[in-house]
């Protein structure tokens, strides 16, 4: 069995079968452009989605215009209503299969975004200040704060005395405090 591939002859044959139906559909939509949108809303579609349902219905009507038995205005209105009802039902089924999460509740407010940006700037400044510390101060500080090691454990790892480890941690903290007081913008 071979699959039928549409060609130019099919377009001509469809145009002959059209009998002015597409022109009638175009005239009806031009005369009342919000008709399908209002119909969608009357079918229970949310106003935000009504335009999408209306567009889907219009596209389906355009593609299947040859299935319209009587091209009269009354028949076309009824036919469009059936297509709109089917498009609304398809949207409802699609939403039932894949519920849409409400974004409004998840979106941070403007103040929250500004706070997050400000916090990020501060953290970036702190990281820059830590990176700018000499290795002899940065390593003991990170072992103390990040790894939560005691001064004797740090001293053992770095092969220095516990007093030297405490002194280096103290100097690193003092340097960072000075940097924070100056707005963490100065390089060390």
XYZ file of N, CA and C in Angstrom:
564
model
N 0.844 -1.175 0.000
C 0.000 0.000 0.000
C 0.889 1.238 0.000
N 0.613 2.150 -0.926
C 1.434 3.352 -1.032
C 0.733 4.520 -0.367
N 1.545 5.408 0.149
C 1.009 6.583 0.823
C 0.792 7.681 -0.199
N -0.353 8.364 -0.109
C -0.667 9.444 -1.037
C 0.097 10.703 -0.636
N 0.837 11.250 -1.587
C 1.577 12.486 -1.359
C 0.827 13.601 -2.072
N 0.427 14.657 -1.345
C -0.311 15.745 -1.984
C 0.531 16.420 -3.055
N -0.153 16.832 -4.135
C 0.550 17.538 -5.204
C -0.314 18.694 -5.686
N 0.111 19.343 -6.767
C -0.586 20.520 -7.286
C -1.991 20.172 -7.754
N -2.189 18.960 -8.324
C -3.524 18.573 -8.780
C -4.500 18.483 -7.602
N -4.012 17.994 -6.467
C -4.867 17.921 -5.277
C -5.318 19.314 -4.857
N -4.396 20.282 -4.932
C -4.750 21.656 -4.578
C -5.827 22.205 -5.499
N -5.733 21.917 -6.790
C -6.726 22.375 -7.758
C -8.067 21.697 -7.470
N -8.037 20.377 -7.224
C -9.270 19.650 -6.935
C -9.920 20.187 -5.652
N -9.106 20.455 -4.595
C -9.645 21.003 -3.352
C -10.226 22.391 -3.583
N -9.600 23.185 -4.433
C -10.104 24.526 -4.725
C -11.457 24.432 -5.421
N -11.628 23.442 -6.316
C -12.919 23.266 -6.987
C -13.983 22.831 -5.979
N -13.617 21.938 -5.036
C -14.551 21.474 -4.018
C -14.889 22.579 -3.027
N -14.013 23.552 -2.899
C -14.177 24.656 -1.963
C -15.471 25.424 -2.252
N -15.798 25.669 -3.502
C -17.031 26.355 -3.913
C -17.250 27.674 -3.169
N -16.222 28.394 -2.874
C -16.361 29.667 -2.185
C -16.500 29.537 -0.682
N -16.322 28.346 -0.162
C -16.476 28.139 1.283
C -15.411 28.892 2.076
N -14.165 28.861 1.592
C -13.097 29.571 2.308
C -13.362 31.082 2.288
N -13.875 31.576 1.174
C -14.208 33.001 1.102
C -15.321 33.334 2.092
N -16.309 32.452 2.211
C -17.397 32.670 3.174
C -16.872 32.636 4.604
N -15.993 31.679 4.880
C -15.400 31.579 6.216
C -14.592 32.830 6.528
N -13.805 33.274 5.562
C -12.996 34.480 5.751
C -13.892 35.687 6.007
N -14.962 35.808 5.244
C -15.882 36.945 5.427
C -16.547 36.892 6.805
N -16.929 35.678 7.244
C -17.589 35.547 8.549
C -16.637 35.947 9.674
N -15.399 35.508 9.586
C -14.419 35.828 10.634
C -14.064 37.310 10.583
N -13.959 37.869 9.391
C -13.652 39.290 9.269
C -14.779 40.142 9.841
N -16.025 39.710 9.647
C -17.168 40.471 10.152
C -17.267 40.401 11.675
N -16.858 39.275 12.248
C -16.964 39.074 13.698
C -15.698 38.379 14.212
N -14.575 39.126 14.310
C -13.290 38.492 14.634
C -13.210 37.844 16.016
N -14.006 38.305 16.980
C -13.945 37.745 18.336
C -14.961 36.624 18.569
N -15.678 36.216 17.544
C -16.745 35.230 17.696
C -16.239 33.933 18.306
N -15.147 33.366 17.755
C -14.644 32.084 18.258
C -14.036 32.229 19.652
N -13.450 33.379 19.927
C -12.896 33.614 21.268
C -14.032 33.647 22.298
N -15.093 34.392 21.985
C -16.240 34.460 22.899
C -16.886 33.086 23.061
N -16.977 32.340 21.969
C -17.561 30.995 22.031
C -16.708 30.110 22.932
N -15.395 30.229 22.830
C -14.497 29.432 23.675
C -14.717 29.742 25.148
N -14.850 31.015 25.467
C -15.082 31.416 26.856
C -16.423 30.870 27.333
N -17.436 30.903 26.449
C -18.750 30.385 26.849
C -18.721 28.877 27.073
N -17.715 28.210 26.502
C -17.564 26.765 26.695
C -16.755 26.436 27.959
N -16.357 27.470 28.698
C -15.638 27.244 29.952
C -14.133 27.361 29.847
N -13.636 27.822 28.716
C -12.193 28.002 28.554
C -11.791 29.294 29.257
N -10.673 29.262 29.957
C -10.178 30.451 30.651
C -9.904 31.558 29.625
N -10.178 32.810 29.974
C -9.945 33.908 29.025
C -8.517 33.953 28.479
N -7.538 33.552 29.287
C -6.150 33.533 28.823
C -5.938 32.506 27.720
N -6.702 31.428 27.742
C -6.550 30.357 26.760
C -7.548 30.458 25.607
N -8.528 31.332 25.712
C -9.597 31.408 24.713
C -9.061 31.766 23.333
N -8.097 32.648 23.270
C -7.526 33.031 21.966
C -6.840 31.845 21.310
N -6.130 31.036 22.096
C -5.475 29.838 21.545
C -6.507 28.847 21.018
N -7.580 28.637 21.763
C -8.634 27.716 21.321
C -9.281 28.255 20.049
N -9.520 29.562 19.997
C -10.120 30.165 18.810
C -9.213 29.981 17.590
N -7.930 30.192 17.760
C -6.986 30.016 16.647
C -6.941 28.559 16.189
N -6.941 27.649 17.145
C -6.937 26.218 16.809
C -8.210 25.851 16.050
N -9.337 26.345 16.513
C -10.605 26.055 15.837
C -10.614 26.621 14.425
N -10.128 27.827 14.266
C -10.094 28.443 12.940
C -9.167 27.677 11.999
N -8.030 27.250 12.498
C -7.099 26.465 11.680
C -7.730 25.132 11.267
N -8.389 24.478 12.205
C -9.069 23.208 11.875
C -10.173 23.431 10.856
N -10.918 24.514 10.998
C -11.988 24.812 10.045
C -11.412 25.077 8.659
N -10.344 25.824 8.601
C -9.718 26.150 7.320
C -9.233 24.879 6.620
N -8.629 24.002 7.381
C -8.082 22.773 6.792
C -9.160 21.781 6.367
N -10.314 21.831 7.006
C -11.349 20.842 6.696
C -12.601 21.481 6.096
N -12.459 22.606 5.423
C -13.610 23.337 4.885
C -14.423 22.491 3.912
N -13.780 21.559 3.217
C -14.514 20.739 2.252
C -15.487 19.774 2.929
N -15.373 19.572 4.238
C -16.292 18.692 4.953
C -17.611 19.384 5.302
N -17.661 20.694 5.107
C -18.885 21.445 5.368
C -19.894 21.120 4.268
N -21.032 20.580 4.643
C -22.018 20.138 3.654
C -22.725 21.303 2.992
N -23.202 22.228 3.768
C -23.920 23.399 3.257
C -23.100 24.642 3.567
N -22.674 25.390 2.552
C -21.848 26.572 2.831
C -22.640 27.797 3.276
N -23.895 27.657 3.612
C -24.693 28.801 4.062
C -24.233 29.316 5.418
N -24.529 30.574 5.738
C -24.068 31.175 6.994
C -24.526 30.420 8.242
N -25.766 29.966 8.290
C -26.259 29.242 9.464
C -25.536 27.929 9.669
N -25.347 27.198 8.592
C -24.623 25.923 8.668
C -23.167 26.150 9.079
N -22.560 27.213 8.531
C -21.158 27.490 8.841
C -20.993 27.856 10.314
N -21.927 28.620 10.857
C -21.867 28.989 12.284
C -21.954 27.747 13.168
N -22.895 26.882 12.850
C -23.046 25.651 13.634
C -21.807 24.782 13.520
N -21.299 24.680 12.310
C -20.104 23.876 12.047
C -18.908 24.426 12.822
N -18.738 25.750 12.821
C -17.644 26.379 13.582
C -17.809 26.161 15.081
N -19.047 26.214 15.564
C -19.295 25.977 16.989
C -18.884 24.565 17.404
N -19.157 23.599 16.545
C -18.763 22.207 16.836
C -17.240 22.105 16.876
N -16.581 22.742 15.927
C -15.109 22.710 15.897
C -14.541 23.401 17.139
N -15.113 24.529 17.533
C -14.648 25.244 18.737
C -14.867 24.389 19.978
N -16.030 23.716 20.068
C -16.308 22.846 21.211
C -15.284 21.712 21.272
N -14.939 21.129 20.117
C -13.940 20.057 20.090
C -12.551 20.573 20.484
N -12.202 21.766 20.023
C -10.903 22.347 20.384
C -10.837 22.623 21.887
N -11.945 23.109 22.461
C -11.992 23.357 23.911
C -11.880 22.048 24.682
N -12.556 21.002 24.192
C -12.481 19.689 24.855
C -11.073 19.126 24.760
N -10.421 19.318 23.610
C -9.038 18.840 23.453
C -8.105 19.545 24.432
N -8.305 20.852 24.598
C -7.477 21.601 25.555
C -7.707 21.085 26.972
N -8.955 20.827 27.331
C -9.267 20.314 28.674
C -8.624 18.952 28.893
N -8.689 18.085 27.875
C -8.040 16.766 28.004
C -6.529 16.903 28.138
N -5.964 17.807 27.355
C -4.510 18.029 27.423
C -4.115 18.534 28.804
N -4.878 19.456 29.363
C -4.576 19.990 30.694
C -4.751 18.926 31.769
N -5.704 18.020 31.565
C -5.922 16.952 32.547
C -4.744 15.983 32.545
N -4.180 15.753 31.368
C -3.016 14.852 31.281
C -1.766 15.498 31.827
N -1.587 16.787 31.548
C -0.403 17.512 31.992
C -0.837 18.796 32.673
N -1.134 18.721 33.956
C -1.575 19.934 34.657
C -0.484 21.004 34.623
N -0.911 22.223 34.482
C 0.008 23.351 34.424
C 0.198 23.894 35.836
N 1.443 24.029 36.241
C 1.728 24.593 37.560
C 1.530 26.101 37.512
N 0.972 26.636 38.555
C 0.768 28.086 38.631
C 2.112 28.757 38.834
N 2.463 29.640 37.922
C 3.751 30.311 38.001
C 3.725 31.503 38.952
N 2.582 32.141 39.083
C 2.508 33.349 39.893
C 2.966 33.108 41.323
N 2.624 31.954 41.877
C 2.999 31.664 43.258
C 4.493 31.389 43.381
N 5.093 30.895 42.308
C 6.501 30.531 42.345
C 7.433 31.689 42.005
N 6.915 32.707 41.347
C 7.768 33.804 40.916
C 8.079 34.724 42.085
N 9.340 35.049 42.237
C 9.684 35.977 43.314
C 9.232 37.392 42.935
N 8.955 38.181 43.941
C 8.583 39.570 43.707
C 9.811 40.388 43.345
N 9.584 41.621 42.933
C 10.693 42.495 42.544
C 11.652 42.708 43.704
N 11.113 42.863 44.908
C 11.964 43.085 46.081
C 12.831 41.856 46.338
N 12.252 40.671 46.164
C 12.996 39.438 46.391
C 14.136 39.307 45.388
N 13.882 39.643 44.141
C 14.921 39.574 43.112
C 16.028 40.565 43.434
N 15.659 41.776 43.828
C 16.659 42.783 44.179
C 17.487 42.323 45.378
N 16.835 41.713 46.363
C 17.556 41.193 47.525
C 18.517 40.087 47.118
N 18.057 39.205 46.225
C 18.909 38.109 45.753
C 20.127 38.643 45.006
N 19.916 39.662 44.192
C 21.028 40.261 43.445
C 22.013 40.908 44.410
N 21.490 41.637 45.382
C 22.362 42.286 46.362
C 23.165 41.247 47.144
N 22.503 40.164 47.550
C 23.190 39.094 48.267
C 24.270 38.466 47.390
N 23.957 38.264 46.123
C 24.922 37.657 45.199
C 26.145 38.552 45.033
N 25.932 39.864 44.962
C 27.045 40.809 44.847
C 27.929 40.731 46.088
N 27.286 40.655 47.253
C 28.053 40.561 48.507
C 28.853 39.257 48.545
N 28.198 38.151 48.170
C 28.901 36.865 48.174
C 30.051 36.838 47.176
N 29.837 37.419 45.999
C 30.920 37.482 45.014
C 32.089 38.302 45.550
N 31.763 39.399 46.239
C 32.820 40.216 46.845
C 33.573 39.446 47.922
N 32.829 38.672 48.723
C 33.476 37.873 49.777
C 34.381 36.812 49.165
N 33.905 36.157 48.122
C 34.739 35.141 47.463
C 35.982 35.755 46.855
N 35.826 36.916 46.245
C 36.998 37.606 45.687
C 37.998 37.955 46.787
N 37.476 38.412 47.930
C 38.358 38.756 49.049
C 39.072 37.519 49.584
N 38.369 36.392 49.667
C 38.997 35.153 50.139
C 40.054 34.686 49.141
N 39.727 34.780 47.850
C 40.700 34.368 46.817
C 41.939 35.263 46.839
N 41.763 36.516 47.231
C 42.880 37.453 47.248
C 43.805 37.252 48.444
N 43.364 36.485 49.434
C 44.234 36.208 50.588
C 45.449 35.404 50.129
N 46.581 35.627 50.751
C 47.738 34.783 50.439
C 47.450 33.334 50.857
N 48.039 32.378 50.175
C 47.812 30.958 50.471
C 48.050 30.638 51.944
N 49.040 31.281 52.533
C 49.371 30.979 53.929
C 48.243 31.367 54.884
N 47.366 32.302 54.489
C 46.229 32.690 55.318
C 44.930 32.014 54.845
N 44.759 31.901 53.521
C 43.526 31.343 52.975
C 43.346 29.877 53.363
N 44.400 29.080 53.267
C 44.279 27.642 53.532
C 43.872 27.351 54.975
N 44.514 27.945 55.978
C 44.069 27.681 57.355
C 42.629 28.175 57.611
N 42.270 29.316 57.029
C 40.928 29.837 57.206
C 39.889 28.865 56.629
N 40.109 28.384 55.427
C 39.160 27.458 54.800
C 39.082 26.125 55.553
N 40.221 25.647 56.030
C 40.197 24.413 56.813
C 39.394 24.599 58.108
N 39.470 25.805 58.668
C 38.748 26.080 59.904
C 37.252 26.259 59.643
N 36.898 27.040 58.629
C 35.495 27.399 58.391
C 34.762 26.326 57.582
N 35.350 25.889 56.504
C 34.657 24.946 55.618
C 34.741 23.518 56.154
N 35.953 23.093 56.502
C 36.136 21.712 56.977
C 35.901 21.566 58.475
N 35.731 22.686 59.165
C 35.475 22.720 60.602
C 36.536 21.959 61.411
N 37.777 22.151 61.025
C 38.883 21.516 61.749
C 39.336 22.430 62.888
N 39.847 21.824 63.924
C 40.373 22.591 65.056
C 41.788 23.056 64.716
N 42.307 23.989 65.531
C 43.663 24.508 65.303
C 44.706 23.395 65.344
N 44.644 22.443 66.279
C 45.641 21.366 66.256
C 45.536 20.499 64.985
N 44.299 20.265 64.495
C 44.139 19.463 63.269
C 44.682 20.212 62.058
N 44.435 21.521 62.017
C 44.953 22.342 60.917
C 46.473 22.365 60.979
N 47.008 22.526 62.186
C 48.462 22.555 62.358
C 49.092 21.255 61.871
N 48.452 20.135 62.175
C 48.972 18.833 61.750
C 48.965 18.718 60.220
N 47.879 19.163 59.599
C 47.782 19.076 58.132
C 48.785 19.970 57.438
N 48.970 21.158 57.971
C 49.856 22.124 57.321
C 51.296 22.035 57.841
N 51.497 21.159 58.788
C 52.819 20.959 59.387
C 53.363 22.248 59.986
N 52.485 22.892 60.781
C 52.865 24.084 61.532
C 52.398 23.877 62.966
N 52.740 24.794 63.846
C 52.307 24.661 65.239
C 50.859 25.112 65.383
N 50.135 24.620 66.384
C 48.762 25.069 66.602
C 48.676 26.582 66.823
N 49.646 27.172 67.474
C 49.650 28.630 67.691
C 49.755 29.361 66.357
N 50.588 28.849 65.458
C 50.736 29.471 64.133
C 49.429 29.338 63.344
N 48.763 28.201 63.467
C 47.488 28.008 62.767
C 46.456 29.019 63.280
N 46.355 29.178 64.599
C 45.409 30.142 65.170
C 45.746 31.562 64.724
N 47.025 31.881 64.692
C 47.451 33.223 64.297
C 47.096 33.504 62.827
N 47.310 32.541 61.950
C 46.999 32.721 60.525
C 45.485 32.862 60.306
N 44.709 32.078 61.040
C 43.247 32.187 60.929
C 42.803 33.567 61.405
N 43.381 34.029 62.495
C 43.038 35.341 63.032
C 43.391 36.452 62.037
N 44.576 36.365 61.434
C 44.981 37.374 60.446
C 44.064 37.360 59.224
N 43.687 36.180 58.787
C 42.800 36.067 57.625
C 41.440 36.699 57.937
N 40.914 36.429 59.126
C 39.624 37.007 59.504
C 39.709 38.524 59.633
N 40.804 39.017 60.178
C 40.997 40.458 60.326
C 41.060 41.123 58.949
N 41.772 40.502 58.032
C 41.880 41.048 56.673
C 40.506 41.081 55.993
N 39.731 40.008 56.164
C 38.391 39.966 55.568
C 37.467 40.993 56.208
N 37.599 41.213 57.523
C 36.771 42.206 58.214
C 37.084 43.606 57.690
N 38.362 43.893 57.477
C 38.737 45.195 56.919
C 38.162 45.348 55.508
N 38.204 44.288 54.778
C 37.674 44.305 53.414
C 36.160 44.544 53.438
N 35.463 43.906 54.372
C 34.010 44.070 54.481
C 33.654 45.498 54.855
N 34.427 46.095 55.768
C 34.176 47.478 56.176
C 34.356 48.440 55.022
N 35.223 48.091 54.100
C 35.457 48.977 52.948
C 34.534 48.625 51.777
N 33.602 47.740 51.993
C 32.620 47.393 50.955
C 33.034 46.240 50.062
N 34.064 45.519 50.432
C 34.575 44.379 49.687
C 34.876 44.708 48.239
N 35.178 45.963 47.972
C 35.469 46.340 46.599
C 36.961 46.494 46.358
N 37.720 46.652 47.426
C 39.155 46.831 47.250
C 39.856 45.491 47.156
N 40.848 45.430 46.305
C 41.661 44.219 46.216
C 42.620 44.196 47.380
N 42.951 43.017 47.797
C 43.857 42.886 48.948
C 45.284 43.011 48.523
